[in-house]
Amino acid sequence: MLFWLKNDVGKKYSYASKDLSLAGYTRSICPNCGREVVSPTYIGNAPHLILEGGRKFPDFLQFCGAGNRLTIVSENALNIFERESVSGYDVYLNCQIELASTFKDVNNVPNYYSLNVSGSVDLDLQAMHLRRKKVCSSCGQFEWSRTRIGVYIVDEKTWDSSDICFLKSMPGIKLCSSKFVEIVNSNNLAGFSFPPISLPPTFVK
């Protein structure tokens, strides 16, 4: 069983407002379809995050900055995931953390790690009466057959059984297994939210 993997966006939690390792964007034109291809470029190998917001540091850190949509967890959470053999990520990078000037005399800032989510699942486009059109075989860009997606229907037959996974049609959206939910809840990890996949991911908090 799958759930959307979302941040608890309560005001008590700090969040990452930007990634200073983001150097900018490279732009080019796909020679096959003529669309613009935009890719972020980074300085170094790991995120350099600015934390703002509340004074409680969550185990699942919300990222609100530009660039790739990061999946960031505390060292405590990562250790638990490793111990419990959580699947669906293959690389993790130790983030450099910098606190915004609004933080005063704050101690015990946890180490945070950015996970590369490798597990996957996709939408049931047939059930959604939706299709991709004008798909480019070179850059991979495409257009949807309508501008409004409507109801999201996850095709669990496409799920590779990973405990953490991304939605192939919309890679910034993450999902997780019931095993993952149980591990997070039983270890009282903070900052996670698990709305049911019957709700659209763009409208749940």
Coordinates of C-alpha atoms in Angstrom, one line a residue:
M1 CA 0.0 0.0 0.0
L2 CA 1.3 3.4 -0.9
F3 CA 1.0 6.9 0.6
W4 CA 2.1 10.3 -0.5
L5 CA 5.3 11.3 1.2
K6 CA 4.8 14.9 2.4
N7 CA 6.3 17.3 4.9
D8 CA 4.5 18.4 8.0
V9 CA 4.5 22.1 7.3
G10 CA 3.6 23.2 10.9
K11 CA 5.0 26.6 11.9
K12 CA 7.0 25.0 14.8
Y13 CA 9.4 23.4 12.3
S14 CA 12.4 24.9 10.6
Y15 CA 12.7 24.5 6.8
A16 CA 15.4 25.0 4.2
S17 CA 14.7 28.2 2.3
K18 CA 17.4 27.9 -0.3
D19 CA 20.4 25.8 -1.5
L20 CA 23.5 28.0 -1.8
S21 CA 25.2 25.3 -3.8
L22 CA 22.9 26.1 -6.7
A23 CA 25.1 28.1 -9.1
G24 CA 22.5 28.7 -11.8
Y25 CA 21.0 27.1 -14.9
T26 CA 22.3 26.0 -18.2
R27 CA 20.0 26.4 -21.2
S28 CA 20.1 24.8 -24.6
I29 CA 17.8 23.9 -27.4
C30 CA 17.0 20.2 -28.1
P31 CA 18.1 19.6 -31.7
N32 CA 15.3 17.0 -32.1
C33 CA 12.2 18.9 -30.9
G34 CA 13.3 22.5 -30.6
R35 CA 12.3 22.8 -27.0
E36 CA 14.4 24.6 -24.5
V37 CA 16.3 22.3 -22.1
V38 CA 17.0 23.8 -18.7
S39 CA 19.2 22.1 -16.1
P40 CA 20.4 23.4 -12.7
T41 CA 24.2 23.5 -12.1
Y42 CA 25.7 23.1 -8.6
I43 CA 28.9 24.0 -6.8
G44 CA 30.5 21.0 -5.0
N45 CA 28.8 17.7 -4.4
A46 CA 26.4 18.4 -1.5
P47 CA 23.6 20.8 -0.7
H48 CA 24.4 24.0 1.3
L49 CA 21.1 24.8 3.0
I50 CA 19.8 27.9 4.7
L51 CA 17.4 27.1 7.6
E52 CA 14.6 29.4 8.6
G53 CA 11.3 29.2 10.3
G54 CA 10.5 27.5 13.6
R55 CA 13.0 26.4 16.3
K56 CA 12.1 22.7 16.2
F57 CA 14.3 20.8 13.8
P58 CA 12.3 18.0 12.1
D59 CA 13.6 14.6 10.9
F60 CA 12.1 15.3 7.5
L61 CA 13.2 18.8 6.4
Q62 CA 11.0 20.8 4.0
F63 CA 12.9 22.3 1.1
C64 CA 11.4 25.5 -0.4
G65 CA 14.3 26.6 -2.6
A66 CA 15.0 26.5 -6.3
G67 CA 16.7 23.7 -8.2
N68 CA 16.1 20.0 -7.8
R69 CA 13.4 19.1 -5.3
L70 CA 15.4 17.6 -2.4
T71 CA 14.5 14.8 -0.1
I72 CA 16.2 15.7 3.2
V73 CA 16.3 13.7 6.4
S74 CA 18.1 13.9 9.7
E75 CA 21.0 11.7 10.7
N76 CA 18.8 10.0 13.2
A77 CA 16.2 9.2 10.6
L78 CA 18.8 8.0 8.2
N79 CA 20.3 5.7 10.8
I80 CA 16.9 4.2 11.5
F81 CA 16.2 3.7 7.7
E82 CA 19.6 1.9 7.4
R83 CA 18.9 -0.3 10.4
E84 CA 15.4 -1.2 9.2
S85 CA 16.6 -1.8 5.6
V86 CA 14.4 0.9 4.1
S87 CA 14.7 0.6 0.3
G88 CA 14.3 3.1 -2.5
Y89 CA 17.4 5.4 -2.2
D90 CA 20.9 4.7 -3.4
V91 CA 23.0 7.7 -2.4
Y92 CA 22.9 10.2 0.4
L93 CA 24.9 13.4 0.8
N94 CA 25.8 15.2 4.0
C95 CA 24.3 18.7 3.8
Q96 CA 26.1 21.8 4.9
I97 CA 23.7 23.7 7.2
E98 CA 23.6 27.4 7.8
L99 CA 21.1 29.1 10.1
A100 CA 19.3 32.3 9.1
S101 CA 20.2 35.4 11.2
T102 CA 16.8 35.2 12.9
F103 CA 18.0 32.1 14.8
K104 CA 19.6 33.1 18.2
D105 CA 21.6 30.8 20.5
V106 CA 20.3 27.7 18.8
N107 CA 22.0 24.5 19.8
N108 CA 21.7 20.8 18.8
V109 CA 21.2 21.4 15.1
P110 CA 21.1 17.9 13.6
N111 CA 23.1 16.7 10.7
Y112 CA 21.0 16.4 7.6
Y113 CA 21.3 14.2 4.5
S114 CA 19.9 14.6 1.0
L115 CA 18.6 11.2 -0.3
N116 CA 18.7 10.3 -4.0
V117 CA 15.3 8.5 -4.3
S118 CA 15.6 5.7 -6.8
G119 CA 12.4 3.7 -6.2
S120 CA 9.6 4.4 -8.7
V121 CA 5.9 4.1 -9.5
D122 CA 3.7 5.8 -12.1
L123 CA 0.2 7.1 -12.8
D124 CA -2.5 5.0 -14.4
L125 CA -2.9 7.3 -17.4
Q126 CA -5.5 5.1 -19.0
A127 CA -7.8 5.2 -15.9
M128 CA -7.2 9.0 -15.7
H129 CA -8.1 9.4 -19.4
L130 CA -4.8 11.2 -19.9
R131 CA -2.0 10.7 -22.3
R132 CA 1.4 12.1 -23.2
K133 CA 1.7 13.6 -26.6
K134 CA 4.6 15.1 -28.7
V135 CA 7.1 13.0 -26.6
C136 CA 10.7 13.8 -27.6
S137 CA 12.9 10.7 -27.9
S138 CA 16.0 12.9 -27.3
C139 CA 15.3 15.2 -24.4
G140 CA 12.3 13.3 -23.0
Q141 CA 10.0 16.3 -22.8
F142 CA 6.3 16.0 -23.7
E143 CA 2.9 17.6 -23.4
W144 CA -0.2 16.4 -21.6
S145 CA -3.3 15.8 -23.6
R146 CA -5.1 18.4 -21.4
T147 CA -4.0 21.2 -19.2
R148 CA -5.7 20.1 -16.0
I149 CA -4.6 16.7 -14.7
G150 CA -7.8 16.1 -12.6
V151 CA -7.9 13.1 -10.4
Y152 CA -4.5 11.4 -9.7
I153 CA -4.7 7.6 -9.9
V154 CA -1.5 5.7 -9.0
D155 CA -0.9 2.5 -10.9
E156 CA 0.4 0.2 -8.1
K157 CA 1.2 -2.4 -10.8
T158 CA 4.1 -0.1 -11.9
W159 CA 5.5 0.1 -8.3
D160 CA 8.9 -1.5 -7.9
S161 CA 8.1 -2.3 -4.2
S162 CA 10.6 0.3 -2.9
D163 CA 9.8 1.8 0.5
I164 CA 10.5 5.3 -0.9
C165 CA 9.7 6.1 -4.6
F166 CA 9.1 9.0 -7.0
L167 CA 6.3 9.4 -9.5
K168 CA 7.8 8.8 -12.9
S169 CA 5.5 11.2 -14.7
M170 CA 6.2 13.9 -12.0
P171 CA 9.5 13.1 -10.4
G172 CA 9.3 15.8 -7.8
I173 CA 6.4 14.0 -6.1
K174 CA 7.4 11.2 -3.7
L175 CA 5.5 8.3 -2.2
C176 CA 6.2 5.7 0.4
S177 CA 5.1 2.2 1.6
S178 CA 3.1 1.3 4.6
K179 CA 6.3 -0.2 6.0
F180 CA 7.9 3.2 5.8
V181 CA 4.9 4.8 7.6
E182 CA 5.1 2.2 10.4
I183 CA 8.9 2.8 10.8
V184 CA 8.5 6.6 11.0
N185 CA 5.6 6.4 13.5
S186 CA 7.1 3.8 15.7
N187 CA 10.3 5.8 16.1
N188 CA 8.5 9.1 16.6
L189 CA 10.3 10.8 13.7
A190 CA 9.1 14.4 13.2
G191 CA 8.1 16.3 10.2
F192 CA 6.5 13.6 8.1
S193 CA 2.9 13.5 6.7
F194 CA 1.3 10.6 4.9
P195 CA -1.9 11.5 3.1
P196 CA -3.7 8.7 1.3
I197 CA -3.2 8.4 -2.4
S198 CA -6.9 8.9 -2.9
L199 CA -6.2 12.6 -2.4
P200 CA -4.4 14.6 -5.1
P201 CA -0.7 15.3 -4.0
T202 CA -0.8 19.0 -5.0
F203 CA -3.6 19.8 -2.5
V204 CA -2.5 17.8 0.6
K205 CA -0.4 19.2 3.4

